[in-house]
Coordinates of C-alpha atoms in Angstrom, one line a residue:
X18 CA 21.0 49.3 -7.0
X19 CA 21.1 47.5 -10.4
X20 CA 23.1 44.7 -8.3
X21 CA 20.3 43.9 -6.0
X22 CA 17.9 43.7 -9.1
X23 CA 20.0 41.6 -11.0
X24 CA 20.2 39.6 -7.5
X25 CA 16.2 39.6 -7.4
X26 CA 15.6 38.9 -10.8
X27 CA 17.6 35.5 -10.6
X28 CA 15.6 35.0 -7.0
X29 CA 12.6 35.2 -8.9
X30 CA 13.7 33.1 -12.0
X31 CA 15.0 30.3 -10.0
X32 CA 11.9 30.6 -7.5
X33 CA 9.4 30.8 -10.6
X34 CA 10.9 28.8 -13.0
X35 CA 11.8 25.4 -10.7
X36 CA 7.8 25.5 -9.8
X37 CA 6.6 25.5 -13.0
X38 CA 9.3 23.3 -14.5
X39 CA 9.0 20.8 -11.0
X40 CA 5.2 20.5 -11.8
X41 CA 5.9 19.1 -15.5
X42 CA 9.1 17.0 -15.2
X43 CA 6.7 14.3 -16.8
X44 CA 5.2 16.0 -19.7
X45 CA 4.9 14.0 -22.9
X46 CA 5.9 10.9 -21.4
X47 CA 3.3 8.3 -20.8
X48 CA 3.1 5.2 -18.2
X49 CA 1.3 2.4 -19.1
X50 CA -0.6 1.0 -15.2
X51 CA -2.6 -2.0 -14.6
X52 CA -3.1 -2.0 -11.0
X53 CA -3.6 -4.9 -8.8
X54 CA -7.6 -3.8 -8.3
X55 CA -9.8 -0.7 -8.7
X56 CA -9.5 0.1 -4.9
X57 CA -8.8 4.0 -4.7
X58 CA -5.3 3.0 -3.1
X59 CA -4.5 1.1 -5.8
X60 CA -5.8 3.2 -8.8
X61 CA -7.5 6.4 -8.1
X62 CA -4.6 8.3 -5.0
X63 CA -1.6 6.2 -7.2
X64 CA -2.7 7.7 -10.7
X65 CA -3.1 10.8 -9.2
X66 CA 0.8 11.1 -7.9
X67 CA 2.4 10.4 -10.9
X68 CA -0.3 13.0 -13.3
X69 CA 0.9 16.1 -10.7
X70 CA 4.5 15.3 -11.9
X71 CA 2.9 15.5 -15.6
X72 CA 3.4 12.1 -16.9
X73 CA 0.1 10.7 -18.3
X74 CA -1.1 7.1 -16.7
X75 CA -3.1 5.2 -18.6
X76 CA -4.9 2.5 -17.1
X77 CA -7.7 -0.4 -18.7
X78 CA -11.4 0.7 -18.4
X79 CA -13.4 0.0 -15.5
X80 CA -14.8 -2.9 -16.5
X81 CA -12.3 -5.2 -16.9
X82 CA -10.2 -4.6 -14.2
X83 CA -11.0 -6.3 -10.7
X84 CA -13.8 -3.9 -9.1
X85 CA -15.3 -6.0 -6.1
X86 CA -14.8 -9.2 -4.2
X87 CA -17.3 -11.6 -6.2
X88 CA -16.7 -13.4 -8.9
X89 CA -18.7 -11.5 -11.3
X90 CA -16.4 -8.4 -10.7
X91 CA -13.1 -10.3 -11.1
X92 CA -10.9 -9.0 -13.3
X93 CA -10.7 -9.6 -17.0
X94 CA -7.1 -11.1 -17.9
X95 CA -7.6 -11.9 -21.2
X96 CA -9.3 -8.4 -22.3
X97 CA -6.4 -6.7 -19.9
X98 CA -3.4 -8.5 -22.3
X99 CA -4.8 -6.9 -25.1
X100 CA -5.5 -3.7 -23.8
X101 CA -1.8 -3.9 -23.3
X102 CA -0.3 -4.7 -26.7
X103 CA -3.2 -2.5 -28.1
X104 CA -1.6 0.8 -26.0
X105 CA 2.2 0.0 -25.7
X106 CA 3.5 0.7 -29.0
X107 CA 4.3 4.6 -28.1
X108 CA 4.1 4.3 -23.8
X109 CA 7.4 5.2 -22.1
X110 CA 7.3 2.8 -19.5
X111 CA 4.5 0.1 -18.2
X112 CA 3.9 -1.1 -14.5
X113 CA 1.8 -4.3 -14.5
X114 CA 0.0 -6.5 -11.3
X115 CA 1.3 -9.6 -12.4
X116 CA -2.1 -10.9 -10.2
X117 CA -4.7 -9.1 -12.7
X118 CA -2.9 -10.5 -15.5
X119 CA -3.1 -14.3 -14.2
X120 CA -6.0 -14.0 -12.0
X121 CA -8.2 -11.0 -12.5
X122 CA -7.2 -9.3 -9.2
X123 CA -6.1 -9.7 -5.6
X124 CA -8.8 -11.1 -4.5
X125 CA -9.5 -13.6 -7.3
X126 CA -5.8 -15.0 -6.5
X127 CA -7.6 -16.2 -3.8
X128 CA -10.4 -17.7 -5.2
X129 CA -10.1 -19.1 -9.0
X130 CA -10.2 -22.0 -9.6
X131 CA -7.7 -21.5 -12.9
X132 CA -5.4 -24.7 -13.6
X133 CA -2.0 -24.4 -13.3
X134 CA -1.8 -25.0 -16.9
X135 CA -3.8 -22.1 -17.9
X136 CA -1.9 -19.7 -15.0
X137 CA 1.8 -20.6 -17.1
X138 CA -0.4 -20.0 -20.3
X139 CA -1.3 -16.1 -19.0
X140 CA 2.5 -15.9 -17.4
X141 CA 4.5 -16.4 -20.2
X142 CA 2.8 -13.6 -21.8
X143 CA 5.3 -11.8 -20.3
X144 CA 8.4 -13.1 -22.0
X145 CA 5.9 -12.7 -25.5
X146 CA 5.5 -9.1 -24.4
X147 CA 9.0 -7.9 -23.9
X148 CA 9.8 -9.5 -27.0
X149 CA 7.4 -8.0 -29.0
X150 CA 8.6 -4.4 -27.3
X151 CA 12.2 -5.1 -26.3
X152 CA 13.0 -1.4 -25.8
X153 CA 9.9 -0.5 -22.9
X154 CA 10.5 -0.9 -19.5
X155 CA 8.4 -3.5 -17.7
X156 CA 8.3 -2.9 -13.7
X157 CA 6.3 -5.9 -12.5
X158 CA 5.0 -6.6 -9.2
X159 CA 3.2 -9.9 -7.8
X160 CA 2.0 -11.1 -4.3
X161 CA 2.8 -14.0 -2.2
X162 CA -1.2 -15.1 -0.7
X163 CA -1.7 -13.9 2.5
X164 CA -2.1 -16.4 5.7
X165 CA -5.0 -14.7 7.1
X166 CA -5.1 -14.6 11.1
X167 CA -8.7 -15.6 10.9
X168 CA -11.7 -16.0 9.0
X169 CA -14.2 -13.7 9.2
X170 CA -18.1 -14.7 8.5
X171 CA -19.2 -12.5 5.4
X172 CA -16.2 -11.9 4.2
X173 CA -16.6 -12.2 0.4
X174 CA -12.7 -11.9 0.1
X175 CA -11.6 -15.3 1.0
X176 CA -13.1 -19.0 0.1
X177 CA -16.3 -19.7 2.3
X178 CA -14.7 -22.5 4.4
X179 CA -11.8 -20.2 5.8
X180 CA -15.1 -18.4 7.5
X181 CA -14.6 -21.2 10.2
X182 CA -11.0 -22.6 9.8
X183 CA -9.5 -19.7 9.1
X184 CA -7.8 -19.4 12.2
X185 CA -6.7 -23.1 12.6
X186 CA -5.2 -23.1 9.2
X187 CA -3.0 -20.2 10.0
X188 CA -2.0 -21.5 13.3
X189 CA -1.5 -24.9 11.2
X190 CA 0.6 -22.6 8.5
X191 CA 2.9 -21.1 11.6
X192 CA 3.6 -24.2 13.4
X193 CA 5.0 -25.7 10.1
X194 CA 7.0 -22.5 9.3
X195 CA 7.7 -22.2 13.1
X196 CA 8.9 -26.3 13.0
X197 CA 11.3 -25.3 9.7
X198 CA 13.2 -22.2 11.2
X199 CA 13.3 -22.3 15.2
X200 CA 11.9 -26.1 16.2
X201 CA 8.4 -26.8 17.5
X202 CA 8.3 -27.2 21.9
X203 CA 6.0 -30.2 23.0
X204 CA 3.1 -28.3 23.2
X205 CA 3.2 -26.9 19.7
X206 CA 3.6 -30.7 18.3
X207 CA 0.8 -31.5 20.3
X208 CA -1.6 -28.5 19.0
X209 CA 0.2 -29.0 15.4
X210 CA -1.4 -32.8 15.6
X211 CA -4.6 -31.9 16.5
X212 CA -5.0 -29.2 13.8
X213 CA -3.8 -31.7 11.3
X214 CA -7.1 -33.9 12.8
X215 CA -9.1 -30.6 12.7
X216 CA -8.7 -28.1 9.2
X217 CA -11.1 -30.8 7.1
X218 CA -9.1 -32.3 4.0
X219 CA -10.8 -30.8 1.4
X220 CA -10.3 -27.8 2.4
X221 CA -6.7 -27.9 3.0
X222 CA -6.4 -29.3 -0.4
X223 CA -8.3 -27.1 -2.1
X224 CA -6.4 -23.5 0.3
X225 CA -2.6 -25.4 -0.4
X226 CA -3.5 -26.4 -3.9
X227 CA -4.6 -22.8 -4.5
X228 CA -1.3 -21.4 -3.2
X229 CA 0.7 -24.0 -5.2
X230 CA 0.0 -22.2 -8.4
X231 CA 1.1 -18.7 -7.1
X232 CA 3.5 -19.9 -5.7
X233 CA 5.1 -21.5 -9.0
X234 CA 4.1 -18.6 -10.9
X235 CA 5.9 -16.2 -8.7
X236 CA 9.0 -19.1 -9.4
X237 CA 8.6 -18.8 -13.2
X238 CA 8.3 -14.5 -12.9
X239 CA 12.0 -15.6 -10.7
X240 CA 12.9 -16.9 -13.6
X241 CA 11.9 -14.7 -16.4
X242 CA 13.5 -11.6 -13.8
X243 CA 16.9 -13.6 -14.4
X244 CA 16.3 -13.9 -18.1
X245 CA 16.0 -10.1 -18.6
X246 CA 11.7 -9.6 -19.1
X247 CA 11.4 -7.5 -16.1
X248 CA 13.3 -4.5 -15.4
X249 CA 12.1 -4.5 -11.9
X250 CA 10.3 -7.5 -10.4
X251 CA 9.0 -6.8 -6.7
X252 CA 6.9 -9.7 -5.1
X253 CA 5.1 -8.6 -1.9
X254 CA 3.5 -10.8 1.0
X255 CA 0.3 -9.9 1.3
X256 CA -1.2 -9.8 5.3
X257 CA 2.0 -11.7 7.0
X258 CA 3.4 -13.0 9.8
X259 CA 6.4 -13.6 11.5
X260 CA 5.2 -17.2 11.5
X261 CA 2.8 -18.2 8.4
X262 CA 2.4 -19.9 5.0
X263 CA 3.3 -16.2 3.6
X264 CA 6.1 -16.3 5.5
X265 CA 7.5 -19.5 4.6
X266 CA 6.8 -19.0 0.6
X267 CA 8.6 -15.7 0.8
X268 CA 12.1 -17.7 2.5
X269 CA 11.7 -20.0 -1.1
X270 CA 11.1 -17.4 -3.0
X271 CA 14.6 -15.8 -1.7
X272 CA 16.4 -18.9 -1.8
X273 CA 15.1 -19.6 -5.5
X274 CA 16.3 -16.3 -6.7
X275 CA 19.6 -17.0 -4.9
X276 CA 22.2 -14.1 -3.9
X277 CA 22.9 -13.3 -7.4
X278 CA 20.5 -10.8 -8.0
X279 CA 20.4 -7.1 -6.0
X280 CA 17.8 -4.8 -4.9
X281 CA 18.5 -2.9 -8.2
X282 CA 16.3 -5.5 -9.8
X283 CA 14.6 -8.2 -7.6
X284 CA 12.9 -8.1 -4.1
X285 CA 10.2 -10.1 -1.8
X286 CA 9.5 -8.2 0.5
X287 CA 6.3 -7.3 2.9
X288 CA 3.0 -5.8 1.5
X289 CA 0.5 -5.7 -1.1
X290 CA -1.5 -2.3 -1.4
X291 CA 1.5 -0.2 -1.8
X292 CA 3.6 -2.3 -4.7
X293 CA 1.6 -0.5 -7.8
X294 CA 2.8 3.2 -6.2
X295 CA 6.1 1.9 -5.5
X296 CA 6.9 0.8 -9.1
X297 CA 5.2 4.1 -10.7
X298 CA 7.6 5.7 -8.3
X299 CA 10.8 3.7 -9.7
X300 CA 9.3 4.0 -12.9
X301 CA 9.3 7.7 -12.7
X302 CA 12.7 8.3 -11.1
X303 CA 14.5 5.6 -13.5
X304 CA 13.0 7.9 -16.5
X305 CA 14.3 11.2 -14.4
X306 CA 17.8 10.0 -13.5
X307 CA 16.8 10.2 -10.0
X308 CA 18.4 8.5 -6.9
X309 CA 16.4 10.0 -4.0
X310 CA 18.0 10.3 -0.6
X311 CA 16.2 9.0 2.3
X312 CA 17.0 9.2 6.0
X313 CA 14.8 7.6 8.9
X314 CA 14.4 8.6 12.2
X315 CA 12.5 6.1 14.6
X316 CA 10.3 7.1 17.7
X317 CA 12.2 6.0 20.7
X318 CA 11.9 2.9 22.4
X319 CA 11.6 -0.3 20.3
X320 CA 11.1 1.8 17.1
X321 CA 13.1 0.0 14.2
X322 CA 13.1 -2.9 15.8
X323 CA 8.9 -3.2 15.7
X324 CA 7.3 -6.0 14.0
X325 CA 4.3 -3.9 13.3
X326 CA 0.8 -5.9 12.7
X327 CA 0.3 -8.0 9.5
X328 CA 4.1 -8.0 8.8
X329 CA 6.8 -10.7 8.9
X330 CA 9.3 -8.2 9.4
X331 CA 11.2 -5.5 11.3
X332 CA 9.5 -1.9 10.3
X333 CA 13.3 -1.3 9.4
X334 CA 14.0 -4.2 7.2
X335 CA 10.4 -2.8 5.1
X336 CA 11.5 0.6 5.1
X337 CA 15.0 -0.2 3.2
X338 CA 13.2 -2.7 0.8
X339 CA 10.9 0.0 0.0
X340 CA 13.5 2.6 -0.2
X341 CA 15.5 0.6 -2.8
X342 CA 12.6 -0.6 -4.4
X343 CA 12.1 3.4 -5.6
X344 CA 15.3 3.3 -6.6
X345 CA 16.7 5.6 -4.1
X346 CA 19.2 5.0 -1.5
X347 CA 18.7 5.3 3.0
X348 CA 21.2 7.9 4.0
X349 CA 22.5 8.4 7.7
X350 CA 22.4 12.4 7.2
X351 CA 19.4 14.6 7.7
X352 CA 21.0 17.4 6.0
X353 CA 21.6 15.8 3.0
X354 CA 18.1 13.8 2.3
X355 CA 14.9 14.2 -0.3
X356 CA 12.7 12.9 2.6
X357 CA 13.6 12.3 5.9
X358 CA 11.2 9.7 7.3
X359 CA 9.9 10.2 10.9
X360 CA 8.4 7.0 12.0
X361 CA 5.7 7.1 14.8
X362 CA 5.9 3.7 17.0
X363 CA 4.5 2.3 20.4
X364 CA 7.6 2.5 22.9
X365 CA 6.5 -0.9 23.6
X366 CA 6.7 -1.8 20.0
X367 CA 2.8 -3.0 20.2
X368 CA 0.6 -2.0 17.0
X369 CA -3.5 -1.4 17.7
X370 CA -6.4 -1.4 15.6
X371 CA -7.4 2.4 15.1
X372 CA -10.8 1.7 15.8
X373 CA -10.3 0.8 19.0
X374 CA -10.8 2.7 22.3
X375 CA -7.5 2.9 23.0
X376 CA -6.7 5.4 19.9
X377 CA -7.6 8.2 21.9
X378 CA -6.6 12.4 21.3
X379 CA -5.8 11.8 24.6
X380 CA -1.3 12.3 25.8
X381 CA 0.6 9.0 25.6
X382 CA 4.4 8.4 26.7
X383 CA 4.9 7.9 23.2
X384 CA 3.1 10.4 21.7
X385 CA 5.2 13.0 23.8
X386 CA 8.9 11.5 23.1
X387 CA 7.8 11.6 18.9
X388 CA 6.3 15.4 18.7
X389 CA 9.6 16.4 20.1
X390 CA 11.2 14.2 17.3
X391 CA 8.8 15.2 14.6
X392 CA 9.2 19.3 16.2
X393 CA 13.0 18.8 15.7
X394 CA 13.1 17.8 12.2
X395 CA 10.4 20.3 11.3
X396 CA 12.4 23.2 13.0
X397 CA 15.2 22.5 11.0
X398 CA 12.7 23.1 7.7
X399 CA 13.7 19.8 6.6
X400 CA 11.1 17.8 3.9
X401 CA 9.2 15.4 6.6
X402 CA 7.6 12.5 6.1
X403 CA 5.1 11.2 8.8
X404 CA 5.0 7.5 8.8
X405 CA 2.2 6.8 11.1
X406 CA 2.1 3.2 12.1
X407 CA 1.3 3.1 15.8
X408 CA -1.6 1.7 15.1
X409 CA -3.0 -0.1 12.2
X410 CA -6.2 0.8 9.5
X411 CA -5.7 4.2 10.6
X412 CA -4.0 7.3 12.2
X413 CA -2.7 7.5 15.3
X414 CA -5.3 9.9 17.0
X415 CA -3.6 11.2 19.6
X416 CA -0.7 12.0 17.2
X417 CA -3.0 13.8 14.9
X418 CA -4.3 15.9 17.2
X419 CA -0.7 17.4 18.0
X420 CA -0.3 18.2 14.8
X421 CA -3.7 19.9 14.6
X422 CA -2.9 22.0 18.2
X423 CA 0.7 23.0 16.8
X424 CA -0.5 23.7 13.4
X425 CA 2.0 21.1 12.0
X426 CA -0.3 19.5 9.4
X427 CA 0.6 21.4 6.1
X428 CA 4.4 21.7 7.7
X429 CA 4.7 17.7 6.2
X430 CA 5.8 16.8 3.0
X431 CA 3.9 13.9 3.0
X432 CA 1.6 11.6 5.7
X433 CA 0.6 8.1 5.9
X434 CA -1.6 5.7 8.3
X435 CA -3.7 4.1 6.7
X436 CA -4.2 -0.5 6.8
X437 CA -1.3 -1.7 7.3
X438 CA 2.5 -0.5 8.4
X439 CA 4.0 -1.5 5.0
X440 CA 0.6 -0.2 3.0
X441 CA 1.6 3.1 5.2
X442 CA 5.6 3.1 4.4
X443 CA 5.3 2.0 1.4
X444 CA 2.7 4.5 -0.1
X445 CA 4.3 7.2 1.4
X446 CA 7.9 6.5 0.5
X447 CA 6.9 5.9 -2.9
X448 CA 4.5 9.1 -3.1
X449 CA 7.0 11.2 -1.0
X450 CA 10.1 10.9 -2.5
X451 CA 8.6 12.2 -5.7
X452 CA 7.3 15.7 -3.9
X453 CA 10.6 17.6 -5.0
X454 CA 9.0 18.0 -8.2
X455 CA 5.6 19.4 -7.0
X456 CA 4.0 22.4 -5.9
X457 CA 3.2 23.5 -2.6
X458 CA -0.5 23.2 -3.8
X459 CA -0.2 19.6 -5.0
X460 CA 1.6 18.6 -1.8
X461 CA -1.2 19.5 0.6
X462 CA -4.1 17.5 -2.0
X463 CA -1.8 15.0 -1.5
X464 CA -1.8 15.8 2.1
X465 CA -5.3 16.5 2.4
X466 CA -6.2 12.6 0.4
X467 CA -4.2 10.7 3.3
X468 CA -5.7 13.3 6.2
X469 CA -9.3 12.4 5.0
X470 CA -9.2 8.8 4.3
X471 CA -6.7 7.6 7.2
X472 CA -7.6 9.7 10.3
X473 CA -10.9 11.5 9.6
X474 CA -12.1 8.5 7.6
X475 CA -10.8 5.5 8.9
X476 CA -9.9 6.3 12.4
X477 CA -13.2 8.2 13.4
X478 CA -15.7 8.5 11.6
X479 CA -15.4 4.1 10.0
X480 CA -16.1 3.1 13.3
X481 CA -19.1 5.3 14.3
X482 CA -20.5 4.4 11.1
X483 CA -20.4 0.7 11.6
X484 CA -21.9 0.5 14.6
X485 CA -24.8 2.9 13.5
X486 CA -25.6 0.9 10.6
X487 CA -24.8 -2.3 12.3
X488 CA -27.6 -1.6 15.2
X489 CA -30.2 -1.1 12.6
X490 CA -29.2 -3.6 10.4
X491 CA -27.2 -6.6 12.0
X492 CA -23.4 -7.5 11.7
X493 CA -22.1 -7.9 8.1
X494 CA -22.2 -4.2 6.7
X495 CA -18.6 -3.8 6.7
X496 CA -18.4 -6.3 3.5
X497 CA -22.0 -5.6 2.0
X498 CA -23.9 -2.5 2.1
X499 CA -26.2 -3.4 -0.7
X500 CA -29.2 -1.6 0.0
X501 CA -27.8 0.7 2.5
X502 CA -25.3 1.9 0.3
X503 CA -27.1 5.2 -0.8
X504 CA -27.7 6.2 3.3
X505 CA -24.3 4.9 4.3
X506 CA -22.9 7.2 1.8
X507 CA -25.4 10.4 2.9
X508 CA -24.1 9.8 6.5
X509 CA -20.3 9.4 5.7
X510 CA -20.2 12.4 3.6
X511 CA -21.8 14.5 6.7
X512 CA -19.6 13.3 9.0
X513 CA -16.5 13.8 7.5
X514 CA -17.2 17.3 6.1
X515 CA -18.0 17.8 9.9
X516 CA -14.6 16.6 11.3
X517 CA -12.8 18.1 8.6
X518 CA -14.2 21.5 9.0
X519 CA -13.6 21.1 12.9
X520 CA -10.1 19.4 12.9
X521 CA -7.7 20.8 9.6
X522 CA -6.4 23.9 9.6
X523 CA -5.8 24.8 6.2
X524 CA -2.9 27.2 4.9
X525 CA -3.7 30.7 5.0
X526 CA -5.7 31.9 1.7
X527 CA -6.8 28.3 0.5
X528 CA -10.2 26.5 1.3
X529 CA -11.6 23.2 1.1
X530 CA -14.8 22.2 -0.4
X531 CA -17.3 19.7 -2.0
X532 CA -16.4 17.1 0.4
X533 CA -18.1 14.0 -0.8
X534 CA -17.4 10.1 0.2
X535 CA -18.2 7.3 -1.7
X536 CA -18.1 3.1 -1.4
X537 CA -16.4 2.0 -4.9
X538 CA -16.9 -1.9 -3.6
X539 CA -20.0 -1.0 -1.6
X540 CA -18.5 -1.9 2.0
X541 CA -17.1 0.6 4.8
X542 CA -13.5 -0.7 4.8
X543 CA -12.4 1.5 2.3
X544 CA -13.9 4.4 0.9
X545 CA -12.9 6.9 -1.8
X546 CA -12.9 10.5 -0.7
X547 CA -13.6 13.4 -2.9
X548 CA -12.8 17.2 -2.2
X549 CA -11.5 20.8 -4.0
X550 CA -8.9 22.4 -2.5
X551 CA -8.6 25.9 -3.5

């Protein structure tokens, strides 16, 4: 008898203890984060990973960080310097968007019109900072410009002349790029010609000129990465291709840095969105001595082979550089991983918008062949992430609603499907690896953030939105709700406290209330989601 309470009491010790320890690994220790933009991905659902470990983020005030896609809510660099020096002296580590610091934000590294003169001035800050505080890690991460597919009229987020040449300068961008690395056919010199006839000068000189400066920037962060400044320097290509301007700046970049350098300190890789929670995740498991174990397991048919929407890359080739850019390391064994990684594909390999008709509840071939994946790793109790890239700006529907019929949704350690594949991966890699440390209760708000915002959010409820406002109001609303803001909100909030109350299936004894939804840049592409989970 006194053997088996000695036997429980360590039971309970271990069981009690490792919670209340695993909640607080990051107590006293303080992360200075200046994130690329005040988008909730970037600030609000990253901040809010690294505060259930314990540590304390502190990040700039509001107002001079990048808040909205005009140039009167651009960042602040100047004010954002000295809000570093002011708060470094006694921070543990600092992650830093090397795009506020220069530009003010993502979207005003599209748009300034800084000189390259005043760009070096801001960059070699960074040298000027590590040598006033030698001893703080720095984890830096930058962005190549994206090549966007097309212009789209309204579009505060890129110059007003891309509205109608959009398109042509990125077919422009791929046929040069295409021309460098595989040879142009006939036709493509031909259409190559007549776009160099078509994009108007000025506005080629004034897009290229633009990326000129980032992309000597990102040479001289290259440089300062070899010199020691950064401790981690990750440079991500915003909205890719396979063939693009992106694509083609991201092969210099590589070549600048040379072989020289490993993953343990330098890569250029895809993605934008997810590069703040990717460093705050290295960040966190440099300070803990961690090297997380990850193992991947790929939906059949093309699976690791897809080059998923917006990416200039195999989904494999982004998962690795994600992996190592935590700090951890991809393992072969199931048995023996942190987070095993099941990755929901198209057999055919094909991404689609989530908005679409085709994202149906309905059966596919390839929703099938992954449940019995997803079910196999799940019946082994193993810690699962869901990367959910089928499709692209949200979940895979027909996925999701498995989960809701088998009661699978709280069975995750972690989900992702929101924008794009390497937004997805990324987030959740860098999010999920750090779960060990949490409580059940922290893993499903976490769970419960990504549920709301990518499949009840933006894969039902975005697109039913739009076109509601849209009929009353004309096309536009996705980048401007101005005055419709206050009933665009109202009617969000209703709808998604309607899906949510019909669709989760919360653990037994906890609740979910005080759903609210809100617009932080006051248009329906991304929205912050509020709730209590009890």
């Amino acid at each position: 008898m006194f053997k088996n309470f000695i036997l429980f009491a360590l039971i309970f010790c271990v069981t009690f203890f490792s919670t209340s320890v695993s909640a607080a690994v990051g107590t006293g220790k303080k992360i200075l984060y200046i994130p690329i933009d005040t988008r909730p991905c970037n600030l609000i659902q990253t901040v809010e990973v690294a505060k259930k470990l314990g540590y304390e983020v502190l990040t700039p005030p509001m107002e001079i960080l990048g808040s909205g896609a005009t140039l009167e809510k651009f960042g602040k660099p100047d004010e954002l310097w000295t809000w570093l020096e002011d708060n470094a002296m006694n921070a543990d580590a600092a992650v830093i968007s090397t795009d506020a610091m220069l530009y003010g934000s993502l979207v005003a590294s599209r748009q300034h019109n800084l000189t390259a003169e005043e760009i070096l001035n801001r960059a070699e800050k960074f040298a000027q900072f590590k040598n006033n505080f030698p001893r703080l890690p720095v984890y830096a991460f930058a962005t190549i410009m994206r090549t966007a597919r097309e212009g789209v009229k309204g579009d505060s987020t890129e110059t007003e002349y891309y509205a109608q040449y959009g398109a042509a300068i990125f077919e422009y961008t791929a046929l040069i790029d295409k021309q460098e690395t595989k040879g142009l056919s006939r036709a493509d010199k031909k259409q190559l010609a007549w776009l160099d006839y078509y994009i108007p000068q000025d506005a080629r000189q004034d897009w290229f000129a633009r990326r000129e400066k980032n992309f000597n920037a990102n040479k001289y962060f290259v440089d300062l990465m070899k010199a020691g400044t950064f401790n981690y320097l990750l440079i991500g290509c915003d909205d890719s291709a396979i063939f693009s301007q992106t694509h083609k700046e991201s092969r210099q970049l590589a070549d600048y840095a040379g072989n020289n350098f490993s993953k343990e300190i330098f890569q250029v890789m895809s993605g934008a969105d997810e590069l703040g929670m990717l460093m705050i995740s290295r960040a966190i498991n440099n300070d803990l001595h961690e090297m997380p174990f990850v193992a991947i397991e790929y939906a059949p048919g093309t699976g690791s082979e897809t080059i998923p929407a917006y990416s200039n890359e195999k989904i494999s080739d982004d998962l690795y550089g994600a992996i190592f850019a935590v700090g951890g390391l991809p393992i072969p064994a199931n048995e023996r991983a942190d987070l095993v990684l099941a990755v929901n594909t198209r057999f055919n390999g094909k991404t689609i918008a989530a908005i679409s008709a085709e994202n149906s509840t309905s059966d596919t071939y390839s929703t099938c062949n992954f449940m019995r994946l997803l079910n196999g790793l799940l019946d082994k109790n193993l810690p699962v992430g869901l990367v959910d890239i089928s499709c692209f700006n949200g979940a895979d529907n027909s996925v999701m609603e498995q989960l809701r019929k088998q009661d699978l949704q709280f069975k995750l350690r972690a989900y992702g499907g929101w924008n794009t594949a390497t937004n997805t991966s990324g987030f959740l890699i860098g999010s999920g690896v750090l779960t060990k440390f949490m409580t059940d209760s922290d893993i499903n708000n976490l769970l419960l953030t990504r549920y709301l915002d990518d499949w009840i959010y933006q894969s039902n409820v975005r697109v039913n939105l739009q076109d509601n406002i849209e009929k009353i109001f004309g096309n536009g609303t996705n980048f401007a709700l101005d005055e419709k803001l206050d009933g665009a909100i109202l009617r969000a909030t209703e709808q998604v406290q309607n899906f949510a109350q019909k669709n989760l299936i919360l653990p037994k004894g906890h609740s979910l209330q005080n759903i609210s939804v809100n617009f932080p840049w006051q248009r329906l592409f991304e929205a912050d989601v509020y709730f209590d989970y009890q």
